């Protein structure tokens, strides 16, 4: 406030105290920026692609990947299948496998049966340990060719299957097989199903040898691939919006689809011993 010289001799009057300066504009701006960044990070972390893992019998490789995805520090919605005509597990000899039906025999039933047959044999070859892991992940093996995309899967949530939350609608964004013949079977079956949902789905194959040690390595690699894909998907939605994403349309979805081969190529450089394939198919 300007000083009035007419008050100089009054003695009883004094100038008003100066008005305090406003807070630095940078403080408010920084707070808004931090809040916006925090909201963006929260949105990116909350978004999750939905995955499907597939091997021949829904026992070893697909189940290790299912476990990894569903129990990650930031879990993914995931379902898993086999592509064989029957579930086959090693038996006393190569000509005497243990054979079960998909969709109707639980992992616990298999565990109990093999335990009663020859606990020592099936403990030593790792089958009992594998089945024990499987029954703590989901109820039992499912066959991919019997899956109806878009059919509700709410019973899997009630059964306590890991990764079931988020898959209730019966759709996935990516399918990851663990053997080339399984990839062929999945791609052929999707074509035979006729794309009833007209929804794009990325189909990968990560070639993993069918033993317990390689399955552990493959499961770790698949989790990393899923994480990279999810980061790109969240980034595209942040920049371009999520309109149409659930229907497989919109700018963000198209941009994500175009970047998937780049993501896979970068991932393959780190995992050269796990040859990969990719195609875009339709549910």
C-alpha positions in Angstrom: 0.0 0.0 0.0 1.4 3.5 -0.9 2.4 5.9 2.0 0.2 9.0 2.4 2.4 12.0 3.4 -0.6 13.8 4.8 -0.5 11.4 7.8 3.1 12.1 8.6 2.3 14.5 11.4 -0.8 12.9 12.8 1.0 10.6 15.2 -2.1 8.5 15.8 -2.4 7.0 12.4 -0.2 4.4 10.8 -0.2 2.8 7.4 -2.0 -0.5 7.0 0.2 -3.5 7.1 1.3 -4.7 3.6 -0.8 -7.4 2.0 0.9 -10.8 2.3 2.1 -12.1 -1.0 0.2 -14.9 -2.6 1.6 -18.4 -2.4 4.1 -19.2 -5.2 2.2 -20.5 -8.2 4.6 -23.3 -8.6 3.4 -25.0 -5.4 -0.2 -25.3 -6.6 1.0 -26.4 -10.0 3.3 -29.0 -8.6 0.6 -30.4 -6.4 -1.9 -30.7 -9.3 0.8 -32.4 -11.5 1.7 -34.9 -8.7 -2.0 -35.7 -8.2 -2.5 -36.2 -11.9 0.6 -38.4 -12.2 -0.5 -40.5 -9.2 -4.0 -41.0 -10.7 -2.4 -42.1 -14.0 -0.2 -44.6 -12.3 -3.1 -45.9 -10.3 -5.2 -46.3 -13.5 -2.3 -48.1 -15.3 -1.7 -50.4 -12.4 -5.4 -51.3 -12.1 -5.8 -52.1 -15.8 -5.1 -55.8 -16.6 -5.1 -57.7 -19.8 -6.7 -61.1 -19.6 -4.7 -64.2 -20.5 -5.2 -67.8 -21.4 -2.4 -70.4 -21.1 -2.4 -73.6 -23.1 -0.4 -76.9 -23.3 -1.4 -80.4 -24.3 -2.9 -81.7 -21.1 -3.4 -78.6 -18.9 -1.0 -80.1 -16.4 2.5 -78.9 -16.5 3.5 -75.9 -18.6 0.2 -74.1 -18.9 -0.4 -74.6 -15.2 3.0 -73.2 -14.2 2.3 -70.2 -16.3 -1.3 -70.0 -14.9 0.2 -70.0 -11.4 2.8 -67.3 -12.2 0.3 -65.0 -13.8 -2.3 -65.4 -11.1 0.0 -65.0 -8.1 2.3 -62.2 -9.4 2.8 -59.1 -7.3 0.2 -57.5 -9.5 -1.9 -60.5 -10.5 -3.4 -61.0 -14.0 -6.8 -62.6 -14.8 -6.1 -65.9 -16.3 -7.7 -69.2 -17.5 -5.9 -72.3 -18.8 -6.6 -75.2 -21.1 -5.2 -78.3 -22.9 -5.6 -79.2 -26.5 -5.3 -83.0 -26.4 -8.2 -85.4 -26.8 -7.5 -86.8 -23.3 -5.4 -85.9 -20.3 -2.3 -88.1 -20.3 0.2 -88.5 -17.4 3.2 -90.7 -17.3 2.6 -94.2 -16.0 4.7 -97.2 -15.0 6.0 -97.4 -18.6 5.8 -95.5 -21.8 3.1 -97.8 -23.1 1.0 -97.5 -19.8 0.1 -93.8 -19.3 -2.5 -92.7 -16.9 -5.4 -91.3 -19.0 -8.2 -89.0 -17.8 -11.1 -87.0 -19.3 -11.0 -83.2 -19.5 -13.6 -81.1 -17.8 -14.8 -84.0 -15.5 -11.8 -85.2 -13.5 -10.3 -83.0 -10.9 -6.7 -82.7 -10.0 -7.4 -83.9 -6.5 -9.0 -87.1 -7.9 -5.9 -87.7 -10.0 -3.7 -87.1 -7.0 -5.6 -89.5 -4.8 -5.7 -92.2 -7.5 -1.9 -92.1 -8.3 -1.1 -91.9 -4.6 -3.0 -95.1 -4.0 -1.4 -96.8 -7.1 2.3 -96.2 -6.4 3.2 -93.2 -4.1 6.9 -93.8 -4.4 6.9 -93.9 -8.2 4.7 -90.8 -8.7 6.5 -88.9 -5.9 9.9 -89.6 -7.5 8.9 -88.6 -11.0 7.3 -85.3 -9.7 3.8 -86.1 -10.8 2.3 -85.9 -7.3 4.0 -82.6 -6.6 2.7 -81.2 -9.9 -0.8 -82.3 -9.2 -0.6 -80.9 -5.7 0.3 -77.5 -7.2 -2.4 -77.8 -9.8 -5.2 -78.5 -7.3 -4.2 -75.4 -5.4 -4.6 -73.3 -8.6 -7.9 -74.6 -10.0 -10.4 -77.5 -9.9 -9.4 -79.5 -12.9 -8.0 -79.6 -16.5 -10.2 -78.1 -19.3 -10.1 -78.6 -23.0 -9.6 -75.6 -25.3 -11.8 -77.0 -28.0 -14.7 -77.2 -25.6 -14.4 -73.6 -24.5 -17.1 -71.2 -25.8 -15.7 -67.6 -25.9 -18.1 -65.2 -24.2 -19.8 -68.0 -22.1 -19.9 -66.9 -18.4 -17.3 -68.5 -16.1 -18.8 -67.5 -12.7 -18.6 -71.0 -11.4 -14.8 -70.9 -11.6 -14.8 -67.9 -9.2 -17.0 -69.8 -6.7 -14.6 -72.8 -7.0 -11.7 -70.5 -5.9 -9.7 -70.9 -9.1 -6.7 -68.5 -9.0 -7.0 -65.7 -11.6 -10.7 -66.3 -12.1 -11.6 -62.7 -11.1 -11.7 -60.7 -14.2 -12.5 -63.7 -16.5 -16.1 -64.0 -15.6 -17.2 -62.7 -19.1 -15.4 -65.6 -20.8 -13.1 -63.4 -23.0 -9.3 -63.0 -23.0 -7.0 -60.5 -24.7 -4.1 -62.9 -25.3 -3.6 -66.7 -25.6 -0.1 -68.2 -24.9 0.5 -71.7 -25.9 3.6 -73.7 -24.8 4.2 -75.9 -27.9 3.8 -75.4 -31.6 1.3 -78.2 -32.2 -0.8 -76.6 -29.4 -0.5 -73.2 -31.2 -1.7 -74.8 -34.4 -4.6 -76.5 -32.6 -5.7 -73.2 -31.0 -5.5 -71.2 -34.2 -7.4 -73.9 -36.1 -10.1 -74.1 -33.5 -10.6 -70.4 -33.3 -11.1 -70.4 -37.1 -13.6 -73.3 -36.8 -15.5 -71.4 -34.1 -16.2 -68.7 -36.6 -15.4 -65.6 -34.5 -18.8 -65.2 -32.9 -17.7 -62.2 -30.8 -15.8 -60.6 -33.7 -13.1 -59.7 -31.1 -9.4 -59.7 -31.7 -7.1 -61.9 -29.6 -3.3 -62.2 -29.8 -2.1 -65.8 -30.0 1.5 -66.5 -29.0 3.5 -69.6 -28.7 6.4 -69.9 -26.3 8.1 -73.2 -27.0 8.8 -74.9 -23.7 10.0 -78.5 -23.2 7.6 -80.6 -21.2 9.5 -81.1 -18.0 9.2 -79.5 -14.6 12.5 -77.6 -14.8 11.8 -76.0 -18.2 8.2 -75.3 -17.1 9.6 -73.1 -14.2 11.8 -71.1 -16.6 8.9 -70.9 -19.2 6.5 -69.7 -16.6 8.8 -66.8 -15.6 9.3 -65.8 -19.2 5.6 -65.8 -19.9 5.0 -63.6 -16.9 7.5 -61.1 -18.2 5.9 -61.2 -21.7 2.5 -60.6 -20.1 3.8 -57.7 -18.0 5.4 -56.0 -21.0 2.1 -56.4 -23.0 0.1 -55.0 -20.2 2.4 -52.0 -19.8 1.9 -51.1 -23.5 -1.8 -51.6 -23.3 -2.1 -49.3 -20.2 0.1 -46.7 -21.9 -2.0 -46.6 -25.0 -5.2 -46.3 -23.0 -3.7 -43.4 -21.0 -2.8 -41.5 -24.2 -5.7 -42.4 -26.5 -8.5 -43.3 -24.1 -10.2 -46.6 -23.5 -13.3 -46.0 -25.7 -14.1 -49.2 -27.6 -11.4 -51.3 -25.9 -13.8 -53.9 -24.6 -15.2 -54.5 -28.0 -11.7 -54.7 -29.6 -12.1 -51.3 -31.3 -10.9 -47.8 -30.8 -7.7 -45.9 -31.3 -6.0 -47.3 -28.2 -6.7 -50.9 -29.2 -5.6 -50.4 -32.8 -2.3 -48.8 -31.6 -1.7 -51.6 -29.1 -2.3 -54.3 -31.7 0.2 -52.7 -34.0 2.9 -52.6 -31.2 2.5 -56.2 -30.1 5.1 -57.5 -32.6 7.6 -55.0 -31.4 7.0 -56.1 -27.8 7.5 -59.7 -28.7 10.7 -59.0 -30.6 12.2 -57.1 -27.6 11.1 -60.0 -25.3 12.6 -62.6 -27.6 16.0 -60.9 -27.4 16.1 -61.6 -23.7 14.7 -65.2 -24.1 16.4 -66.5 -27.2 16.1 -70.1 -26.0 12.3 -70.0 -26.0 11.4 -69.6 -29.7 8.2 -67.7 -30.1 5.4 -67.4 -32.7 2.6 -64.8 -32.9 -0.6 -64.2 -34.9 -3.7 -62.1 -34.5 -6.9 -64.1 -34.4 -10.5 -63.5 -33.5 -12.8 -64.8 -30.8 
